[in-house]
mmCIF file of C-alpha atoms in Angstrom:
data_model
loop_
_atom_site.group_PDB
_atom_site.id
_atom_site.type_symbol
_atom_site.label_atom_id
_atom_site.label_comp_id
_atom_site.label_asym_id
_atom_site.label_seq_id
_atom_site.Cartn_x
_atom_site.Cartn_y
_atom_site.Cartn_z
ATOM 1 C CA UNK A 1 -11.730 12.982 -7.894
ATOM 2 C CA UNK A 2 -11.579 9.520 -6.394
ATOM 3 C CA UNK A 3 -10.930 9.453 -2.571
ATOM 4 C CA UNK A 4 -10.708 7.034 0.427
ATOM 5 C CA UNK A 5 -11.939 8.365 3.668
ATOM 6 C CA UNK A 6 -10.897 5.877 6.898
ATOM 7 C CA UNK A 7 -12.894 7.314 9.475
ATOM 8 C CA UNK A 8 -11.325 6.428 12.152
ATOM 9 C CA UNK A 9 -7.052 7.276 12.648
ATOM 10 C CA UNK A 10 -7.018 4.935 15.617
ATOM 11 C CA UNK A 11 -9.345 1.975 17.358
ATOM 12 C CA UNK A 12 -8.463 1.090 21.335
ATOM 13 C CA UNK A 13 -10.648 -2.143 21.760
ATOM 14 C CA UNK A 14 -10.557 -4.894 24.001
ATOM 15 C CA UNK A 15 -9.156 -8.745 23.316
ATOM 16 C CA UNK A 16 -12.818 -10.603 22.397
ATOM 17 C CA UNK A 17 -14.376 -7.259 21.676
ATOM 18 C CA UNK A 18 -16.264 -6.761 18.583
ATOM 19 C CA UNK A 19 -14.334 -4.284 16.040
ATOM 20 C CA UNK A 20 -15.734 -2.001 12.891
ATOM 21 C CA UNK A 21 -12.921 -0.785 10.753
ATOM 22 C CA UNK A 22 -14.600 2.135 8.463
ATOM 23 C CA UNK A 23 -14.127 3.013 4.606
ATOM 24 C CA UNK A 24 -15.774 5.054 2.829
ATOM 25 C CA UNK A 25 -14.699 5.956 -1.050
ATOM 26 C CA UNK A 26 -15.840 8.149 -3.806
ATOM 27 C CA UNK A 27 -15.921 7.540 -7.085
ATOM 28 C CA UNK A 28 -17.652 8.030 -10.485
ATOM 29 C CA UNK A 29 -16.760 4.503 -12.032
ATOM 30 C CA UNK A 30 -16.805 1.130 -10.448
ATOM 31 C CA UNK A 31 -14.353 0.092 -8.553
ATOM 32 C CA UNK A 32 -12.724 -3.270 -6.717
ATOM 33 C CA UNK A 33 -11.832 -2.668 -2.936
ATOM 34 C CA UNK A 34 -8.738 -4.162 -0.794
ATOM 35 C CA UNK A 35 -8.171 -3.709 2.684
ATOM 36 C CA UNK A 36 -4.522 -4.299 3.641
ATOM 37 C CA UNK A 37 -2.848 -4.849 7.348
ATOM 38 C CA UNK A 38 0.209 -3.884 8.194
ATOM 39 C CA UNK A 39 2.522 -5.315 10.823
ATOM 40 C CA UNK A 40 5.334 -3.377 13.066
ATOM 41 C CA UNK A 41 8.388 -2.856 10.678
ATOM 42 C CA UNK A 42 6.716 -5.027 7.726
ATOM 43 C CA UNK A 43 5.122 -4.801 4.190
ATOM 44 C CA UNK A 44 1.584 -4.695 3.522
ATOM 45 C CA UNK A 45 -0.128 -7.810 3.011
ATOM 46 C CA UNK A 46 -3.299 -8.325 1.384
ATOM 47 C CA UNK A 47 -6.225 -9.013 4.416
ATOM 48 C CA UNK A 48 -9.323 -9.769 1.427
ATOM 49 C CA UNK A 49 -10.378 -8.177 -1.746
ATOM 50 C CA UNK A 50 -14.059 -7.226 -3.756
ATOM 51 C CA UNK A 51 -13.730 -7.645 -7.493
ATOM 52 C CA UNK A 52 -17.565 -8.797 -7.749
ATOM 53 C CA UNK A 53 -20.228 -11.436 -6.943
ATOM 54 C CA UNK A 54 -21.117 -11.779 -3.379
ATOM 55 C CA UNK A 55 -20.950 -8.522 -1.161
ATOM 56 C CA UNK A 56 -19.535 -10.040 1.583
ATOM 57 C CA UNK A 57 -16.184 -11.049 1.436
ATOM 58 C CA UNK A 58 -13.972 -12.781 4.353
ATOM 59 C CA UNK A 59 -10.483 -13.558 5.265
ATOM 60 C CA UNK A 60 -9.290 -16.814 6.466
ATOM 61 C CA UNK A 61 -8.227 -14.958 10.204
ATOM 62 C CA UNK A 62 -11.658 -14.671 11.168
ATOM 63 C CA UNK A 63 -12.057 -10.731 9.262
ATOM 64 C CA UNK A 64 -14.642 -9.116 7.185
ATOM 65 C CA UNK A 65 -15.813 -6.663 5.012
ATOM 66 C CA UNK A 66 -19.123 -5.771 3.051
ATOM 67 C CA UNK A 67 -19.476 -3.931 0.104
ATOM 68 C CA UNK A 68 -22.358 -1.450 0.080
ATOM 69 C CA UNK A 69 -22.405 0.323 -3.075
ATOM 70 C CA UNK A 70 -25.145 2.707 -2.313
ATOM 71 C CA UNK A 71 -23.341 4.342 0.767
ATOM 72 C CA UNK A 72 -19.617 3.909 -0.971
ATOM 73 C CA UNK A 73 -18.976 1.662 2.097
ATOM 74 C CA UNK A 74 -16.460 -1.325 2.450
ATOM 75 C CA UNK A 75 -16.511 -1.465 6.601
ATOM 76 C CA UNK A 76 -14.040 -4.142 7.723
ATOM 77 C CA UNK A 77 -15.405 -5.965 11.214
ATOM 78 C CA UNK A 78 -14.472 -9.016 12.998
ATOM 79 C CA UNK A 79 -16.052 -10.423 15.769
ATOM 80 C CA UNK A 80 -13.945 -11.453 18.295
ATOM 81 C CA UNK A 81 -10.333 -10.091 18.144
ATOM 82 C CA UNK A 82 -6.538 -10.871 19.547
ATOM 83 C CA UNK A 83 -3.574 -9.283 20.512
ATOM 84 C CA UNK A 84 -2.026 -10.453 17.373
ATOM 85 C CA UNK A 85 -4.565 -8.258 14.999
ATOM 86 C CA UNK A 86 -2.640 -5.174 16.665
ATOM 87 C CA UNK A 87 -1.756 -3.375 13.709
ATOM 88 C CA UNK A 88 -2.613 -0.915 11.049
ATOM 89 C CA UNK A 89 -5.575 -1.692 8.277
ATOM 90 C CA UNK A 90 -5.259 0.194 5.133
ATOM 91 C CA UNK A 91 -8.890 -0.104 2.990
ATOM 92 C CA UNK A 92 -8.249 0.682 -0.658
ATOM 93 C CA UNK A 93 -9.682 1.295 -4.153
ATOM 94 C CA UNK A 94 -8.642 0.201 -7.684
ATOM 95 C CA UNK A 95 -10.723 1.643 -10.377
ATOM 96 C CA UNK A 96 -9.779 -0.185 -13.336
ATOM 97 C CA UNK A 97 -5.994 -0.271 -14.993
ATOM 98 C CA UNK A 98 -3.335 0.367 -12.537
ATOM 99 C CA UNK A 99 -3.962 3.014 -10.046
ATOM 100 C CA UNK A 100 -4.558 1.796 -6.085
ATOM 101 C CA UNK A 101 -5.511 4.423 -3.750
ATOM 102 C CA UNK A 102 -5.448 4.047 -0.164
ATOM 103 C CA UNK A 103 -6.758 5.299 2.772
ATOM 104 C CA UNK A 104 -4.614 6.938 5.474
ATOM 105 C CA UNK A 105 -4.867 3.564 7.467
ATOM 106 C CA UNK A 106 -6.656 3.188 10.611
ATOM 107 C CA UNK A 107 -4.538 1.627 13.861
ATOM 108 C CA UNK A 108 -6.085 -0.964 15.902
ATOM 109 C CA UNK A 109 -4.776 -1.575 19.160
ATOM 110 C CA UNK A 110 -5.825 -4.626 21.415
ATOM 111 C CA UNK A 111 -5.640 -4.431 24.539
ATOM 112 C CA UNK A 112 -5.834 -7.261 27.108
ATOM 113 C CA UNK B 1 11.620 -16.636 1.294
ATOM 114 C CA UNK B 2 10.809 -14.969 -2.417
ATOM 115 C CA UNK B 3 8.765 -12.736 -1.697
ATOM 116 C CA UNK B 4 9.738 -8.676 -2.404
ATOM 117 C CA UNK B 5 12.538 -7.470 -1.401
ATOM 118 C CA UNK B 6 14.208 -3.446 -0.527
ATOM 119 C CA UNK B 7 17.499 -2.336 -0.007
ATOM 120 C CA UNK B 8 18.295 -0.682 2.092
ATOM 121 C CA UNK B 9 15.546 -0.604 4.468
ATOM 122 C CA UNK B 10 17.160 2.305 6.626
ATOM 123 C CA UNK B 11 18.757 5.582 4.854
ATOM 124 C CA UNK B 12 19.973 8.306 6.731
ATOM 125 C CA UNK B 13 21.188 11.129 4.571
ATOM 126 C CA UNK B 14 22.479 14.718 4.984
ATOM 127 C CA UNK B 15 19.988 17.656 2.963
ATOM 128 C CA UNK B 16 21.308 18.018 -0.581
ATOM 129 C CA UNK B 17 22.347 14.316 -1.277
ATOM 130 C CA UNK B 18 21.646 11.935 -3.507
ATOM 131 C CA UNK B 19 20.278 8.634 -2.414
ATOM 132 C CA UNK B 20 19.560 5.342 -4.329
ATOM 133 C CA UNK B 21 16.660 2.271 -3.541
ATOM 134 C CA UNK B 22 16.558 -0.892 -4.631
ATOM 135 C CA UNK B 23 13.648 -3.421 -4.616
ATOM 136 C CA UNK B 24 13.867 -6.400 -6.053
ATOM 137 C CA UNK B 25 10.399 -7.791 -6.979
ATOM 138 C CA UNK B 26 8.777 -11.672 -6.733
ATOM 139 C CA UNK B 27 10.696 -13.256 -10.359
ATOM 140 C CA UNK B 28 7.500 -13.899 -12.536
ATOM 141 C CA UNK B 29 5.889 -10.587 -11.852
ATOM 142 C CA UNK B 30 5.374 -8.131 -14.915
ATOM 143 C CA UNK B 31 4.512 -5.342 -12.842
ATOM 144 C CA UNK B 32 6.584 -3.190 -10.350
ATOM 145 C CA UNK B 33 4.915 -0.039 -8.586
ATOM 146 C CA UNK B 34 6.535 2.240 -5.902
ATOM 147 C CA UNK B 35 4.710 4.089 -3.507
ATOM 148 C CA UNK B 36 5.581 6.648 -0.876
ATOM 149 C CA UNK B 37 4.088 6.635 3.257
ATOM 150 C CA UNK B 38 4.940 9.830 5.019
ATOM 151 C CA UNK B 39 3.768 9.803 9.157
ATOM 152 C CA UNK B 40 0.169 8.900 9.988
ATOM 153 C CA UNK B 41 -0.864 8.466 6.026
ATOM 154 C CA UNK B 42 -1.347 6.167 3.244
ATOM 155 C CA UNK B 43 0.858 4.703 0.682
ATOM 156 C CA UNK B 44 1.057 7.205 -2.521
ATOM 157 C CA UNK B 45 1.425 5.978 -6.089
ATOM 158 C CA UNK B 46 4.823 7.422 -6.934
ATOM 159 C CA UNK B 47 5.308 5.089 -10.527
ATOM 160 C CA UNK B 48 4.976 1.879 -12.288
ATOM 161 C CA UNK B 49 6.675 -0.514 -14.491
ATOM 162 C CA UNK B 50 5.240 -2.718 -17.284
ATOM 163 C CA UNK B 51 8.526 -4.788 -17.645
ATOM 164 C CA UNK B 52 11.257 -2.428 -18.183
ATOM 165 C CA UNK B 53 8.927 0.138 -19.287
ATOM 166 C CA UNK B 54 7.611 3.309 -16.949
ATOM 167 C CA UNK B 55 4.174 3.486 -17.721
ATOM 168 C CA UNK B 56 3.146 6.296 -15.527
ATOM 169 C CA UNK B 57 4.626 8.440 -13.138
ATOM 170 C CA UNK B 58 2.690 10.614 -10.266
ATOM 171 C CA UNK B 59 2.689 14.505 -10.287
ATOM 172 C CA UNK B 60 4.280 13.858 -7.048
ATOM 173 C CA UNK B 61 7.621 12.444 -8.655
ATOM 174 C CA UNK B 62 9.225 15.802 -9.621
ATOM 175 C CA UNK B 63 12.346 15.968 -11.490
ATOM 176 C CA UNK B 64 14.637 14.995 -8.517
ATOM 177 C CA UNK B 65 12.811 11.742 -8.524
ATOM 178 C CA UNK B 66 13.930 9.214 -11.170
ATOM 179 C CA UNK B 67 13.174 5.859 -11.401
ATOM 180 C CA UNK B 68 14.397 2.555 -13.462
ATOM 181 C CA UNK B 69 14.157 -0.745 -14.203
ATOM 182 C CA UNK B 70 16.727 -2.032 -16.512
ATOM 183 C CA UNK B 71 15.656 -5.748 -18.354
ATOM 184 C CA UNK B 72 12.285 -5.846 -16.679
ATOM 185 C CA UNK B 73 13.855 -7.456 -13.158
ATOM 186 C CA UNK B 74 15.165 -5.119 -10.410
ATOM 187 C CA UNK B 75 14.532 -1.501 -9.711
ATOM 188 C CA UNK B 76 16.084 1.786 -8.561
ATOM 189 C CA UNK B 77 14.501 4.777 -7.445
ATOM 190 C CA UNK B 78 16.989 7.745 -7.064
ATOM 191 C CA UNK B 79 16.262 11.096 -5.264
ATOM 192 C CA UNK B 80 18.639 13.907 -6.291
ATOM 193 C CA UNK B 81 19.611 16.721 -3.927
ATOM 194 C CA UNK B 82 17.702 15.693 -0.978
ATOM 195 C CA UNK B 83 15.338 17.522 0.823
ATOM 196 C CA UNK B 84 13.726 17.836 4.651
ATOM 197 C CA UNK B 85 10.271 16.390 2.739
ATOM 198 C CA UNK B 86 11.855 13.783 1.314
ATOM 199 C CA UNK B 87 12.127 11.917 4.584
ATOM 200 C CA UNK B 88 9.248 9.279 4.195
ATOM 201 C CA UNK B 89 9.161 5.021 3.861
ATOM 202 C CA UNK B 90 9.408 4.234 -0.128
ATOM 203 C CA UNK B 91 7.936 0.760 -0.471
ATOM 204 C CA UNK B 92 7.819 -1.382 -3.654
ATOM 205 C CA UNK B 93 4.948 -3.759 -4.843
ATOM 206 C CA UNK B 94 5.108 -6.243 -7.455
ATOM 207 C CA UNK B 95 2.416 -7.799 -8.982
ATOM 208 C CA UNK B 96 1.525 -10.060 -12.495
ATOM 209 C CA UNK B 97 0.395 -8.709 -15.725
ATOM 210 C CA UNK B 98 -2.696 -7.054 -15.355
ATOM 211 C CA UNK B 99 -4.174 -9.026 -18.335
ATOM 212 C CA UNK B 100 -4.725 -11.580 -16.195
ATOM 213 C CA UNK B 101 -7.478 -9.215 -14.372
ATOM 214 C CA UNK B 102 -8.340 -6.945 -11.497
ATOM 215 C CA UNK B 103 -7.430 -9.347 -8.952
ATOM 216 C CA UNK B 104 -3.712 -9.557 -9.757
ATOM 217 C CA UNK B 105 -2.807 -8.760 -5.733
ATOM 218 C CA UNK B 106 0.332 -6.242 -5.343
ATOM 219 C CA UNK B 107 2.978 -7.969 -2.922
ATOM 220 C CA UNK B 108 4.631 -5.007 -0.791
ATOM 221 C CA UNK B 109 8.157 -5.237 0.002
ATOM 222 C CA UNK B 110 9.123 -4.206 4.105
ATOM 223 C CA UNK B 111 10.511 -0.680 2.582
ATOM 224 C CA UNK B 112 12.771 1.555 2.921
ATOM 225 C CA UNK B 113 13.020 4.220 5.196
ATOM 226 C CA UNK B 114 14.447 7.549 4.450
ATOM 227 C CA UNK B 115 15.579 10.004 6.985
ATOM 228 C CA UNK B 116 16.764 13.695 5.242
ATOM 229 C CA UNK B 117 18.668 15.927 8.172
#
C-alpha cells in the first residue's frame, strides 16, 4: 500500500539555522510529490511540487526539496530560516488520477 | 479574496446530532475534494467531486457521512448522529479538471472545525 512516512513530528531550530524536513514514501508506481505548509488557523497552501524533469525543485521563499527516487526520498531543506516559516509542513504523494496522500506533517518551530 | 471558502469554521455539537459543512470552492474549478485532520495527523481523503458528480468516496466515509454538490458549484458534507470520533477539522480543496495534468494544485479552504461532546 502507498504510504508517507515524515520522520520527524516536530523540528526546534534556531532563526539562520539550517533545517531538513524528512519524507519518505512507498510506492509501486510513480508518483508526483507536494510538500504543503500550513499556517496557525489557515488552509494549506502549496510550498513546491515534483511532476518531472529536474530533481531539484525550489520555492520562491528561499525552500527546497530533492527528489531521490532510489531511497523514496523528497527531504525539504532551507538554508537559512525565520520566525515567519514557524509552521507545519505536510510532504505528500499523488500517484496518478485523484488520490493525494499526506504525511502526518512535521512542525517547525523557530526560535530566536 | 476568491480563494476557497468553509462555513462554518467552528461547530460545536452535542453526541447524536446532525451537523452540516459548507465549502464553497474557487468558481472555475471542476474538482472539489474533502479531507479530514484529526490531532497531530495528516489530512485524509474523505471524497471527491467531478462537477456535481461523486466520483469516489473513502472507506472512511461510513453511512453517517454524506456528501453533495448540487449543479457542480458549492458543497455540503453532512454527518448524521454524531459521534465522540467525529470531532476532527474537515477541510475542502478545489482544484481544475485533471485533464489538464498532474500539476492541477488543490487550493485548501481554512476548514472547519468540529467539536462532538
Amino acid at each position: 500500500a502507498q504510504s508517507v512516512t515524515q520522520l520527524d513530528s516536530q523540528v526546534p531550530v534556531f532563526e539562520e539555522a539550517p533545517v531538513e524536513l524528512r519524507c519518505n514514501y512507498s510506492s509501486s508506481v510513480s508518483v508526483y510529490l507536494f510538500w504543503y505548509v500550513q499556517y496557525p488557523n489557515q488552509g494549506l497552501q502549496l510550498l513546491l511540487k515534483y511532476l518531472s524533469g529536474s530533481t531539484l525543485v525550489e520555492s520562491i521563499n528561499g525552500f527546497e526539496a530533492e527528489f531521490n527516487k532510489s531511497q523514496t526520498s523528497f527531504h525539504l531543506r532551507k538554508p537559512s530560516v525565520h520566525i515567519s516559516d514557524t509552521a507545519e509542513y505536510f510532504c505528500a504523494v499523488k500517484m496518478g488520477g485523484f488520490k493525494t496522500i499526506f504525511g502526518a506533517g512535521t512542525r517547525l518551530f523557530v526560535k530566536a | 479574496d476568491t480563494g476557497v471558502s468553509q462555513n462554518p469554521r467552528h461547530k460545536i455539537t452535542k453526541r447524536g446530532q446532525n451537523v452540516t459543512f459548507r465549502c464553497d470552492p474557487i468558481s472555475e474549478h471542476n474538482r472539489l475534494y474533502w479531507y479530514r485532520q484529526t490531532l497531530g495527523q495528516g489530512p485524509e481523503f474523505l471524497t471527491y467531486f467531478q462537477n456535481e458528480a461523486q466520483l469516489e468516496k473513502s472507506r472512511l466515509l461510513s453511512d453517517r457521512f454524506s456528501a453533495e454538490r448540487p449543479k457542480g458549484s458549492f458543497s455540503t458534507l453532512e454527518i448524521q448522529r454524531t459521534e465522540q470520533g467525529d470531532s476532527a477539522m474537515y477541510l475542502c480543496a478545489s482544484s481544475l479538471d485533471a485533464d489538464r495534468g498532474p500539476d492541477n494544485e488543490q487550493f485548501f479552504g481554512p476548514g472547519t472545525r468540529l467539536t462532538v461532546l
